Short mmCIF file of C-alpha atoms in Angstrom, two decimals:
data_model
loop_
_atom_site.label_atom_id
_atom_site.label_comp_id
_atom_site.label_asym_id
_atom_site.label_seq_id
_atom_site.Cartn_x
_atom_site.Cartn_y
_atom_site.Cartn_z
CA MET A 1 -89.84 36.29 21.08
CA SER A 2 -86.31 36.48 19.54
CA GLN A 3 -83.48 36.52 21.96
CA ILE A 4 -80.73 39.34 22.03
CA SER A 5 -77.12 38.37 22.65
CA TYR A 6 -74.23 40.47 23.95
CA LYS A 7 -72.88 40.48 20.35
CA ASP A 8 -76.06 41.98 19.21
CA ALA A 9 -75.52 44.81 21.59
CA GLY A 10 -71.96 45.40 20.13
CA VAL A 11 -69.72 43.36 22.34
CA ASP A 12 -68.05 40.25 20.83
CA ILE A 13 -66.74 38.02 23.52
CA ASP A 14 -65.27 35.59 21.02
CA ALA A 15 -63.26 38.38 19.43
CA GLY A 16 -61.95 39.26 22.90
CA ASN A 17 -60.83 35.72 23.55
CA SER A 18 -59.16 35.61 20.16
CA PHE A 19 -57.30 38.83 21.00
CA VAL A 20 -56.08 37.44 24.24
CA GLU A 21 -54.76 34.37 22.47
CA ASN A 22 -52.97 36.60 19.98
CA ILE A 23 -51.13 38.63 22.61
CA LYS A 24 -49.96 35.85 24.83
CA PRO A 25 -46.69 35.31 22.90
CA LEU A 26 -46.20 39.18 22.83
CA VAL A 27 -46.58 39.32 26.70
CA LYS A 28 -44.36 36.26 27.30
CA ALA A 29 -41.58 37.90 25.22
CA THR A 30 -41.44 40.78 27.89
CA ARG A 31 -40.94 38.42 30.78
CA VAL A 32 -38.11 39.45 33.20
CA GLU A 33 -37.01 38.14 36.48
CA GLY A 34 -39.75 38.74 39.13
CA VAL A 35 -42.80 37.92 37.08
CA MET A 36 -45.00 35.34 38.69
CA GLY A 37 -47.48 33.52 36.56
CA GLY A 38 -48.76 34.64 33.17
CA ILE A 39 -51.76 36.59 31.83
CA GLY A 40 -55.30 35.18 32.45
CA SER A 41 -55.62 35.57 36.15
CA PHE A 42 -57.45 38.32 37.88
CA ALA A 43 -54.29 40.26 38.66
CA GLY A 44 -50.69 40.28 37.45
CA ALA A 45 -48.07 39.31 40.06
CA PHE A 46 -44.53 40.57 40.40
CA GLU A 47 -42.02 39.67 43.21
CA LEU A 48 -40.48 42.67 44.94
CA PRO A 49 -36.89 42.97 43.70
CA LYS A 50 -34.08 42.11 46.03
CA GLY A 51 -30.99 44.24 46.86
CA PHE A 52 -32.78 47.31 48.19
CA ASN A 53 -32.26 48.45 51.75
CA GLU A 54 -35.39 50.56 51.84
CA PRO A 55 -37.44 49.78 48.68
CA VAL A 56 -40.04 52.25 47.63
CA MET A 57 -42.58 51.38 45.01
CA LEU A 58 -43.21 54.06 42.42
CA ALA A 59 -46.11 54.20 39.89
CA ALA A 60 -46.78 56.36 36.88
CA THR A 61 -49.79 56.59 34.47
CA ASP A 62 -50.17 58.34 31.17
CA GLY A 63 -51.83 58.13 27.85
CA VAL A 64 -50.78 58.99 24.24
CA GLY A 65 -53.22 61.93 23.69
CA THR A 66 -54.36 62.99 20.35
CA LYS A 67 -51.41 61.27 18.63
CA LEU A 68 -53.85 58.35 18.64
CA LYS A 69 -55.94 60.30 16.19
CA LEU A 70 -53.24 60.19 13.67
CA ALA A 71 -52.65 56.43 14.29
CA ILE A 72 -56.33 55.70 13.78
CA ASP A 73 -56.67 57.92 10.72
CA SER A 74 -53.62 56.59 9.08
CA GLY A 75 -54.04 52.91 9.88
CA ILE A 76 -50.56 52.82 11.50
CA HIS A 77 -51.05 51.14 14.92
CA ASN A 78 -47.83 49.38 15.86
CA THR A 79 -45.90 52.44 17.25
CA VAL A 80 -48.28 54.12 19.75
CA GLY A 81 -47.84 51.35 22.19
CA ILE A 82 -44.19 52.36 22.46
CA ASP A 83 -45.30 55.85 23.15
CA LEU A 84 -47.60 54.63 25.92
CA VAL A 85 -44.83 52.87 27.69
CA ALA A 86 -42.32 55.59 27.19
CA MET A 87 -44.51 58.28 28.67
CA CYS A 88 -44.75 56.23 31.94
CA VAL A 89 -41.31 54.78 32.42
CA ASN A 90 -39.58 58.11 31.44
CA ASP A 91 -41.35 59.57 34.43
CA LEU A 92 -40.44 56.78 36.80
CA ILE A 93 -36.67 57.14 36.08
CA CYS A 94 -36.79 60.84 37.06
CA ASN A 95 -37.56 59.74 40.53
CA PHE A 96 -34.73 57.23 40.26
CA GLY A 97 -37.19 54.26 39.98
CA THR A 98 -36.30 51.28 37.95
CA PRO A 99 -39.30 50.08 35.96
CA SER A 100 -40.55 46.60 36.92
CA PHE A 101 -43.76 45.94 35.20
CA PHE A 102 -46.44 47.61 33.11
CA LEU A 103 -50.16 47.29 32.47
CA ASP A 104 -52.42 48.66 29.80
CA TYR A 105 -56.01 49.73 29.30
CA TYR A 106 -57.39 49.57 25.71
CA ALA A 107 -60.94 50.82 25.11
CA THR A 108 -62.72 50.85 21.80
CA GLY A 109 -66.11 51.02 20.20
CA LYS A 110 -65.70 47.66 18.32
CA LEU A 111 -62.79 45.34 19.00
CA ASP A 112 -60.72 44.88 15.76
CA VAL A 113 -58.48 41.97 16.76
CA GLU A 114 -55.78 42.81 14.21
CA ILE A 115 -55.52 46.51 15.19
CA ALA A 116 -55.61 45.73 18.99
CA THR A 117 -52.91 43.07 18.51
CA ASN A 118 -50.70 45.58 16.61
CA VAL A 119 -51.23 48.07 19.44
CA VAL A 120 -50.15 45.57 22.03
CA ALA A 121 -47.11 44.56 19.91
CA GLY A 122 -46.02 48.15 20.30
CA ILE A 123 -46.62 48.02 24.01
CA ALA A 124 -44.49 44.91 24.28
CA GLU A 125 -41.69 46.38 22.21
CA GLY A 126 -41.77 49.39 24.61
CA CYS A 127 -41.59 47.17 27.52
CA LYS A 128 -38.51 45.29 26.06
CA GLN A 129 -36.84 48.52 25.46
CA SER A 130 -37.57 49.49 29.12
CA GLU A 131 -36.47 46.04 30.45
CA CYS A 132 -39.73 45.65 32.21
CA ALA A 133 -42.52 43.16 31.95
CA LEU A 134 -46.06 43.44 30.50
CA ILE A 135 -47.89 41.58 33.16
CA GLY A 136 -51.54 42.34 32.44
CA GLY A 137 -54.11 44.78 31.12
CA GLU A 138 -57.71 45.36 30.25
CA THR A 139 -59.69 45.48 27.00
CA ALA A 140 -62.96 47.21 27.00
CA GLU A 141 -65.46 47.07 24.12
CA MET A 142 -67.75 50.10 24.58
CA PRO A 143 -70.25 50.53 21.72
CA GLY A 144 -72.14 53.84 22.10
CA MET A 145 -69.19 55.39 24.02
CA TYR A 146 -66.67 55.23 21.19
CA SER A 147 -67.22 55.11 17.49
CA GLU A 148 -66.41 51.71 15.98
CA ASP A 149 -63.02 52.84 14.58
CA ASP A 150 -61.86 54.76 17.68
CA TYR A 151 -59.80 53.45 20.61
CA ASP A 152 -58.04 54.95 23.57
CA LEU A 153 -55.09 53.89 25.49
CA ALA A 154 -53.81 54.33 29.14
CA GLY A 155 -50.69 52.87 30.57
CA PHE A 156 -49.47 52.10 34.12
CA ALA A 157 -45.87 51.49 35.01
CA VAL A 158 -44.65 50.41 38.39
CA GLY A 159 -41.07 50.38 39.65
CA VAL A 160 -38.85 50.29 42.61
CA ALA A 161 -36.45 52.97 44.08
CA GLU A 162 -34.08 53.04 46.99
CA LYS A 163 -35.67 55.51 49.42
CA SER A 164 -32.53 57.29 50.05
CA GLU A 165 -32.06 58.00 46.30
CA MET A 166 -35.52 59.54 45.60
CA ASP A 167 -34.91 63.14 46.78
CA ARG A 168 -33.06 64.54 43.80
CA VAL A 169 -34.01 68.23 44.19
CA SER A 170 -31.89 68.66 47.42
CA LEU A 171 -28.74 67.46 45.55
CA VAL A 172 -29.00 70.15 42.80
CA LYS A 173 -26.33 72.90 43.21
CA ALA A 174 -25.26 76.00 41.40
CA GLY A 175 -22.56 75.12 38.91
CA HIS A 176 -24.12 71.84 37.88
CA LYS A 177 -24.41 71.32 34.08
CA LEU A 178 -27.55 70.60 32.09
CA ILE A 179 -27.15 67.87 29.48
CA ALA A 180 -29.89 67.31 26.80
CA LEU A 181 -30.87 63.82 25.59
CA PRO A 182 -32.44 64.19 22.12
CA SER A 183 -36.10 63.41 21.45
CA SER A 184 -37.16 61.37 18.43
CA GLY A 185 -39.73 64.08 17.42
CA LEU A 186 -42.84 65.30 18.99
CA HIS A 187 -42.95 62.27 21.35
CA SER A 188 -46.54 62.29 22.66
CA ASN A 189 -47.22 65.92 23.45
CA GLY A 190 -48.57 68.96 21.51
CA PHE A 191 -50.41 66.95 18.86
CA SER A 192 -53.57 69.10 19.08
CA LEU A 193 -51.49 72.12 18.11
CA ALA A 194 -49.50 70.23 15.53
CA ARG A 195 -52.49 68.94 13.83
CA LYS A 196 -54.03 72.30 13.68
CA VAL A 197 -50.84 73.89 12.22
CA LEU A 198 -49.95 71.25 9.82
CA PHE A 199 -53.29 70.05 8.51
CA GLU A 200 -55.64 73.02 9.04
CA LYS A 201 -53.31 76.00 8.63
CA MET A 202 -50.80 74.56 6.14
CA GLY A 203 -53.08 72.05 4.41
CA MET A 204 -50.59 69.27 4.56
CA LYS A 205 -51.51 65.61 4.01
CA PHE A 206 -50.24 62.41 5.63
CA GLU A 207 -48.47 61.34 2.38
CA ASP A 208 -46.64 64.71 1.80
CA ASP A 209 -42.92 64.33 1.72
CA PHE A 210 -41.07 65.72 4.70
CA ASN A 211 -37.30 65.31 4.76
CA GLY A 212 -37.46 62.41 2.38
CA LYS A 213 -40.33 60.33 3.87
CA PRO A 214 -44.09 60.80 4.37
CA LEU A 215 -45.02 63.37 6.94
CA ILE A 216 -47.10 60.75 8.93
CA GLU A 217 -43.96 58.74 9.52
CA THR A 218 -42.28 61.71 11.21
CA LEU A 219 -45.33 62.46 13.25
CA LEU A 220 -45.77 58.81 14.40
CA THR A 221 -42.05 58.25 15.25
CA PRO A 222 -42.32 56.68 18.70
CA THR A 223 -41.12 58.40 21.85
CA ASN A 224 -37.52 57.70 22.84
CA ILE A 225 -37.25 55.57 25.95
CA TYR A 226 -34.35 56.58 28.26
CA VAL A 227 -34.34 53.68 30.72
CA LYS A 228 -31.14 51.97 29.60
CA THR A 229 -29.35 55.35 29.54
CA PHE A 230 -30.52 55.95 33.15
CA LYS A 231 -29.23 52.58 34.19
CA ALA A 232 -25.82 53.13 32.66
CA LEU A 233 -25.41 56.65 34.11
CA LYS A 234 -27.30 56.44 37.45
CA ASN A 235 -24.16 57.15 39.45
CA GLU A 236 -23.36 60.17 37.45
CA ILE A 237 -26.77 61.71 37.34
CA VAL A 238 -27.88 64.41 39.96
CA ALA A 239 -31.37 64.83 38.63
CA MET A 240 -33.55 64.31 35.52
CA ALA A 241 -36.45 66.08 33.96
CA HIS A 242 -38.68 64.41 31.47
CA ILE A 243 -39.62 67.00 28.88
CA THR A 244 -43.30 66.50 28.03
CA GLY A 245 -46.25 68.82 27.98
CA GLY A 246 -45.16 72.30 28.90
CA GLY A 247 -41.73 71.81 27.29
CA ILE A 248 -38.43 72.76 28.96
CA VAL A 249 -39.74 75.84 30.62
CA GLU A 250 -42.39 73.98 32.57
CA ASN A 251 -40.72 70.60 33.37
CA LEU A 252 -37.20 71.54 34.18
CA PRO A 253 -38.14 73.69 37.32
CA ARG A 254 -39.72 70.47 38.79
CA VAL A 255 -36.13 69.30 39.79
CA LEU A 256 -34.96 72.71 41.13
CA PRO A 257 -34.91 73.92 44.79
CA GLU A 258 -36.35 77.38 45.52
CA ASN A 259 -33.09 79.22 45.29
CA LEU A 260 -31.82 77.97 41.93
CA MET A 261 -32.62 78.45 38.30
CA ALA A 262 -31.77 76.60 35.19
CA GLU A 263 -30.33 78.70 32.49
CA VAL A 264 -30.78 77.02 29.15
CA LYS A 265 -29.06 78.35 26.04
CA GLU A 266 -31.73 78.56 23.42
CA ASP A 267 -29.22 78.49 20.51
CA ALA A 268 -27.62 75.33 21.96
CA VAL A 269 -30.99 73.43 21.60
CA LYS A 270 -30.83 71.14 18.56
CA VAL A 271 -34.30 71.84 17.30
CA LEU A 272 -35.64 69.15 15.03
CA PRO A 273 -36.85 70.08 11.46
CA ILE A 274 -40.58 69.36 12.29
CA PHE A 275 -40.45 72.06 14.91
CA GLU A 276 -38.85 74.47 12.57
CA LEU A 277 -41.61 73.79 10.12
CA MET A 278 -44.29 74.56 12.65
CA SER A 279 -42.51 77.62 14.08
CA GLU A 280 -43.41 79.44 10.77
CA HIS A 281 -46.95 79.73 12.22
CA VAL A 282 -46.42 79.63 16.09
CA ALA A 283 -44.60 82.05 18.26
CA ARG A 284 -41.19 80.83 19.50
CA ASN A 285 -42.15 81.02 23.20
CA GLU A 286 -45.34 79.18 22.47
CA MET A 287 -43.33 76.42 20.71
CA PHE A 288 -41.07 75.97 23.74
CA ARG A 289 -44.19 75.71 26.01
CA ALA A 290 -46.08 73.20 23.86
CA PHE A 291 -43.29 70.91 22.43
CA ASN A 292 -40.02 69.36 23.50
CA MET A 293 -38.24 71.12 20.56
CA GLY A 294 -35.93 68.18 20.18
CA VAL A 295 -35.07 67.57 23.81
CA GLY A 296 -36.71 64.58 25.38
CA MET A 297 -34.84 64.54 28.76
CA ILE A 298 -32.56 66.90 30.60
CA LEU A 299 -29.88 65.57 33.00
CA VAL A 300 -28.41 67.69 35.82
CA VAL A 301 -24.75 66.48 36.31
CA GLU A 302 -21.74 67.54 38.19
CA GLU A 303 -19.14 69.25 35.95
CA SER A 304 -16.59 66.42 36.67
CA ASN A 305 -18.97 63.92 35.09
CA VAL A 306 -19.93 65.80 32.00
CA ASP A 307 -17.47 64.01 29.70
CA LYS A 308 -18.56 60.62 30.84
CA VAL A 309 -22.22 61.37 30.36
CA LEU A 310 -21.64 62.85 26.84
CA ALA A 311 -19.57 59.79 25.92
CA THR A 312 -22.22 57.32 27.23
CA ALA A 313 -25.56 58.85 26.28
CA PRO A 314 -26.19 58.75 22.58
CA GLY A 315 -26.60 62.08 20.93
CA SER A 316 -26.44 63.98 24.24
CA TYR A 317 -25.01 67.61 24.42
CA LEU A 318 -24.52 70.49 26.87
CA VAL A 319 -27.45 72.83 26.94
CA GLY A 320 -26.95 75.04 30.01
CA GLU A 321 -26.22 75.17 33.68
CA ILE A 322 -27.62 75.68 37.21
CA LYS A 323 -27.36 79.22 38.66
CA GLU A 324 -28.39 81.13 41.74
CA GLY A 325 -31.76 82.76 41.22
CA PRO A 326 -35.54 82.29 41.31
CA ARG A 327 -36.88 78.83 40.76
CA GLU A 328 -37.36 78.70 36.96
CA ALA A 329 -36.06 77.48 33.73
CA LYS A 330 -34.88 80.42 31.66
CA LEU A 331 -34.07 80.47 27.87
CA VAL A 332 -31.16 82.81 27.17
#
């Protein structure tokens, strides 16, 4: 009777081992103070940073959503890893957590070592931009669960915050100003709607010219990472809101107390061309609920610190202020 191997069942252990060898230098390049050991053990280890009076560990997890579909269909795999890191660390800093380390989960129908290596190269680049370490991850080859060409990603970021600095909501007051940090594009939200509008409704193709380059390049532009800006301006920031799914109107209220509202001047928002293109077929209010519209993060700052923040944060600009009223973000 013939024998059946794990490879016959669709799982190639040798490919997995080859992949691990490929990514070892990528992981090593993200090493920061606090990392203990390397990859290959059963768990990654990181020494708790010193200098905190009451350190609190924070964790955030996210994926890349249907932006992955565009990466898979276009064969461009080296940027979605940056998105994966960005979506997690940008959340951490909103709670005044400094990212320490990152782990990833990569699941696929059939492990393509080259593709997986390119994805992890993006993850490593995102970690370097975030000044945190990639200390481990998991690769799952799951035939029958995914098609051979498909893969999915999940990311996990862990950081540390000073306990006394975590409650930002109580510090927000009427009169504080709102400063927008520009997004690089869609970031990692709203791609189900974007794909329907651009490819089904408008009949566009990946290679179509858009503002001087192929449309797919605009769509796969990786999410901006704001960790360095946070570190540079931590003492000048009252609160931060990461503008992801739900847009400005859904995310900004998360940093507001019950008696205050955020008034955002709609005409002050520097809407990116890709959003203007899609707005021909999507109602304006729906655009602001589905997309970031060109704003990746909003900072709440005291008026006396506005000039310093604007001078320090690249591309930042005033977009509104905090006023008395019901807890909401209102476009005016």
